[in-house]
Amino acid sequence: MPASTSAAAPKPPAVPTDIVEIEKCLTRIAYLAGRARQHEYLMAMAGLSLDRAAVAILRRLAETEPMRPGVLAGLLAVEASHVTRQVQQLERAGHVVLAADPHDRRARRIELTEAGRAAADRIRDASRVGMRMALADWSDEDLRQLAALFHRMVDDFVTHA
């Protein structure tokens, strides 16, 4: 038999048990947060009718300054065409406007309207009600620690992405 020309892939290093458990929990959280039923419940509580992608865009815009569609696509890790379609839907609904970029008048930036900011606030508030209910039995110190650790984890993910 001829010798194989491809070497076996190196075995990845062992992953600590805590990392495995954190990854499992994050996967469960992502699943629970991304379920269609959860989204429908959130929209009902907020009194809105938006799809998940539009909600992600509204929430992101509410946290930042107006930005170009390409920048937003990068932050959301989606294709620019995806953002363009969603922005058109949000624009028709009166939640965003496209305005000239003051640094480059040829470029456009997405800006929340007052209705868009109010919708983002209602979504955020509805989301927090569910979180408050789920964490009602946690102590103030446990909540502070969890928030600090989540911020640290997200910052490290961004740094190493």
mmCIF file of C-alpha atoms in Angstrom:
data_model
loop_
_atom_site.group_PDB
_atom_site.id
_atom_site.type_symbol
_atom_site.label_atom_id
_atom_site.label_comp_id
_atom_site.label_asym_id
_atom_site.label_seq_id
_atom_site.Cartn_x
_atom_site.Cartn_y
_atom_site.Cartn_z
ATOM 1 C CA MET A 1 0.000 0.000 0.000
ATOM 2 C CA PRO A 2 1.250 3.460 -0.807
ATOM 3 C CA ALA A 3 2.015 5.724 2.114
ATOM 4 C CA SER A 4 -0.564 8.357 2.838
ATOM 5 C CA THR A 5 0.449 11.798 1.647
ATOM 6 C CA SER A 6 -1.711 13.613 4.162
ATOM 7 C CA ALA A 7 -0.668 13.705 7.796
ATOM 8 C CA ALA A 8 -3.222 13.153 10.504
ATOM 9 C CA ALA A 9 -4.617 16.359 11.898
ATOM 10 C CA PRO A 10 -3.028 17.259 15.214
ATOM 11 C CA LYS A 11 -5.196 16.492 18.197
ATOM 12 C CA PRO A 12 -6.525 19.709 19.754
ATOM 13 C CA PRO A 13 -5.478 20.376 23.343
ATOM 14 C CA ALA A 14 -7.805 19.176 26.088
ATOM 15 C CA VAL A 15 -10.454 21.722 27.037
ATOM 16 C CA PRO A 16 -10.927 22.417 30.755
ATOM 17 C CA THR A 17 -14.239 21.172 32.161
ATOM 18 C CA ASP A 18 -15.275 24.696 33.208
ATOM 19 C CA ILE A 19 -14.885 25.943 29.623
ATOM 20 C CA VAL A 20 -17.015 23.032 28.398
ATOM 21 C CA GLU A 21 -19.729 23.895 30.928
ATOM 22 C CA ILE A 22 -19.642 27.624 30.078
ATOM 23 C CA GLU A 23 -19.958 26.809 26.374
ATOM 24 C CA LYS A 24 -22.927 24.519 27.087
ATOM 25 C CA CYS A 25 -24.663 27.226 29.122
ATOM 26 C CA LEU A 26 -24.068 29.896 26.487
ATOM 27 C CA THR A 27 -25.474 27.556 23.843
ATOM 28 C CA ARG A 28 -28.613 27.034 25.953
ATOM 29 C CA ILE A 29 -29.003 30.768 26.550
ATOM 30 C CA ALA A 30 -28.659 31.480 22.823
ATOM 31 C CA TYR A 31 -31.234 28.794 22.040
ATOM 32 C CA LEU A 32 -33.706 30.061 24.625
ATOM 33 C CA ALA A 33 -33.288 33.685 23.571
ATOM 34 C CA GLY A 34 -33.551 32.875 19.873
ATOM 35 C CA ARG A 35 -36.693 30.747 19.916
ATOM 36 C CA ALA A 36 -39.556 31.980 17.767
ATOM 37 C CA ARG A 37 -41.979 31.662 20.693
ATOM 38 C CA GLN A 38 -39.737 33.863 22.843
ATOM 39 C CA HIS A 39 -39.595 36.482 20.096
ATOM 40 C CA GLU A 40 -43.391 36.435 19.688
ATOM 41 C CA TYR A 41 -43.807 36.850 23.447
ATOM 42 C CA LEU A 42 -41.347 39.762 23.482
ATOM 43 C CA MET A 43 -43.141 41.465 20.582
ATOM 44 C CA ALA A 44 -46.519 40.994 22.270
ATOM 45 C CA MET A 45 -45.194 42.523 25.511
ATOM 46 C CA ALA A 46 -43.637 45.426 23.605
ATOM 47 C CA GLY A 47 -46.748 45.931 21.460
ATOM 48 C CA LEU A 48 -44.776 45.636 18.230
ATOM 49 C CA SER A 49 -44.682 43.480 15.129
ATOM 50 C CA LEU A 50 -41.059 43.213 14.028
ATOM 51 C CA ASP A 51 -38.964 40.250 12.986
ATOM 52 C CA ARG A 52 -35.873 39.223 14.955
ATOM 53 C CA ALA A 53 -33.433 40.794 12.524
ATOM 54 C CA ALA A 54 -35.190 44.164 12.722
ATOM 55 C CA VAL A 55 -35.164 43.982 16.515
ATOM 56 C CA ALA A 56 -31.406 43.337 16.528
ATOM 57 C CA ILE A 57 -30.867 46.382 14.330
ATOM 58 C CA LEU A 58 -33.106 48.639 16.433
ATOM 59 C CA ARG A 59 -31.421 47.551 19.654
ATOM 60 C CA ARG A 60 -27.944 48.072 18.235
ATOM 61 C CA LEU A 61 -28.809 51.531 16.869
ATOM 62 C CA ALA A 62 -30.306 52.510 20.230
ATOM 63 C CA GLU A 63 -26.931 51.768 21.869
ATOM 64 C CA THR A 64 -24.800 53.774 19.441
ATOM 65 C CA GLU A 65 -24.574 56.845 17.282
ATOM 66 C CA PRO A 66 -26.043 56.758 13.760
ATOM 67 C CA MET A 67 -23.891 54.615 11.489
ATOM 68 C CA ARG A 68 -23.424 53.499 7.932
ATOM 69 C CA PRO A 69 -25.151 50.266 6.886
ATOM 70 C CA GLY A 70 -21.815 48.546 6.209
ATOM 71 C CA VAL A 71 -20.541 49.348 9.698
ATOM 72 C CA LEU A 72 -23.770 48.037 11.217
ATOM 73 C CA ALA A 73 -23.493 44.844 9.163
ATOM 74 C CA GLY A 74 -19.981 44.342 10.499
ATOM 75 C CA LEU A 75 -21.072 44.839 14.092
ATOM 76 C CA LEU A 76 -23.926 42.366 13.649
ATOM 77 C CA ALA A 77 -21.706 39.945 11.688
ATOM 78 C CA VAL A 78 -24.154 39.770 8.760
ATOM 79 C CA GLU A 79 -24.011 40.617 5.063
ATOM 80 C CA ALA A 80 -24.586 44.250 4.104
ATOM 81 C CA SER A 81 -27.535 43.228 1.905
ATOM 82 C CA HIS A 82 -29.244 41.785 4.982
ATOM 83 C CA VAL A 83 -28.954 45.119 6.782
ATOM 84 C CA THR A 84 -30.156 46.981 3.691
ATOM 85 C CA ARG A 85 -33.353 44.890 3.501
ATOM 86 C CA GLN A 86 -34.068 45.287 7.197
ATOM 87 C CA VAL A 87 -33.366 49.026 7.150
ATOM 88 C CA GLN A 88 -35.807 49.441 4.253
ATOM 89 C CA GLN A 89 -38.464 47.641 6.324
ATOM 90 C CA LEU A 90 -37.688 49.767 9.395
ATOM 91 C CA GLU A 91 -37.734 52.922 7.279
ATOM 92 C CA ARG A 92 -41.189 52.086 5.870
ATOM 93 C CA ALA A 93 -42.407 51.520 9.436
ATOM 94 C CA GLY A 94 -41.052 54.928 10.489
ATOM 95 C CA HIS A 95 -38.433 53.572 12.897
ATOM 96 C CA VAL A 96 -35.309 54.780 11.044
ATOM 97 C CA VAL A 97 -34.267 57.326 8.454
ATOM 98 C CA LEU A 98 -31.266 57.410 6.171
ATOM 99 C CA ALA A 99 -29.417 60.700 6.448
ATOM 100 C CA ALA A 100 -26.289 62.078 4.846
ATOM 101 C CA ASP A 101 -23.081 61.321 6.705
ATOM 102 C CA PRO A 102 -21.697 64.700 7.874
ATOM 103 C CA HIS A 103 -18.132 63.491 7.168
ATOM 104 C CA ASP A 104 -18.914 62.248 3.633
ATOM 105 C CA ARG A 105 -22.082 63.673 2.090
ATOM 106 C CA ARG A 106 -22.119 60.856 -0.494
ATOM 107 C CA ALA A 107 -22.534 58.227 2.228
ATOM 108 C CA ARG A 108 -25.703 57.546 4.222
ATOM 109 C CA ARG A 109 -26.106 56.792 7.917
ATOM 110 C CA ILE A 110 -28.968 55.003 9.631
ATOM 111 C CA GLU A 111 -30.597 57.060 12.372
ATOM 112 C CA LEU A 112 -33.372 56.096 14.758
ATOM 113 C CA THR A 113 -36.491 58.217 14.647
ATOM 114 C CA GLU A 114 -38.380 59.057 17.827
ATOM 115 C CA ALA A 115 -40.715 56.149 16.994
ATOM 116 C CA GLY A 116 -37.700 53.882 16.516
ATOM 117 C CA ARG A 117 -36.177 54.931 19.831
ATOM 118 C CA ALA A 118 -39.520 54.368 21.570
ATOM 119 C CA ALA A 119 -39.807 50.909 19.969
ATOM 120 C CA ALA A 120 -36.264 50.016 21.066
ATOM 121 C CA ASP A 121 -37.083 51.199 24.600
ATOM 122 C CA ARG A 122 -40.244 49.066 24.701
ATOM 123 C CA ILE A 123 -38.320 46.015 23.462
ATOM 124 C CA ARG A 124 -35.579 46.566 26.043
ATOM 125 C CA ASP A 125 -38.115 47.068 28.841
ATOM 126 C CA ALA A 126 -40.076 43.931 27.889
ATOM 127 C CA SER A 127 -36.871 41.919 27.745
ATOM 128 C CA ARG A 128 -35.834 43.120 31.180
ATOM 129 C CA VAL A 129 -39.182 42.116 32.704
ATOM 130 C CA GLY A 130 -38.534 38.509 31.733
ATOM 131 C CA MET A 131 -34.976 38.669 32.991
ATOM 132 C CA ARG A 132 -36.096 40.191 36.277
ATOM 133 C CA MET A 133 -38.601 37.367 36.748
ATOM 134 C CA ALA A 134 -36.013 34.683 35.965
ATOM 135 C CA LEU A 135 -33.455 36.172 38.367
ATOM 136 C CA ALA A 136 -35.877 37.259 41.112
ATOM 137 C CA ASP A 137 -34.351 34.926 43.714
ATOM 138 C CA TRP A 138 -30.773 36.028 43.099
ATOM 139 C CA SER A 139 -29.104 38.289 45.668
ATOM 140 C CA ASP A 140 -27.955 41.784 44.714
ATOM 141 C CA GLU A 141 -24.343 40.625 45.110
ATOM 142 C CA ASP A 142 -24.887 37.613 42.819
ATOM 143 C CA LEU A 143 -26.426 39.896 40.190
ATOM 144 C CA ARG A 144 -23.503 42.353 40.461
ATOM 145 C CA GLN A 145 -21.004 39.500 40.082
ATOM 146 C CA LEU A 146 -22.860 38.014 37.111
ATOM 147 C CA ALA A 147 -23.040 41.396 35.366
ATOM 148 C CA ALA A 148 -19.332 42.029 35.952
ATOM 149 C CA LEU A 149 -18.364 38.580 34.689
ATOM 150 C CA PHE A 150 -20.594 38.874 31.605
ATOM 151 C CA HIS A 151 -19.044 42.265 30.752
ATOM 152 C CA ARG A 152 -15.579 40.819 31.193
ATOM 153 C CA MET A 153 -16.406 37.783 29.045
ATOM 154 C CA VAL A 154 -17.906 39.881 26.237
ATOM 155 C CA ASP A 155 -14.932 42.259 26.298
ATOM 156 C CA ASP A 156 -12.540 39.289 26.073
ATOM 157 C CA PHE A 157 -14.570 37.730 23.246
ATOM 158 C CA VAL A 158 -14.396 41.008 21.327
ATOM 159 C CA THR A 159 -10.673 41.325 22.005
ATOM 160 C CA HIS A 160 -9.942 37.790 20.773
ATOM 161 C CA ALA A 161 -12.431 37.680 17.897
#
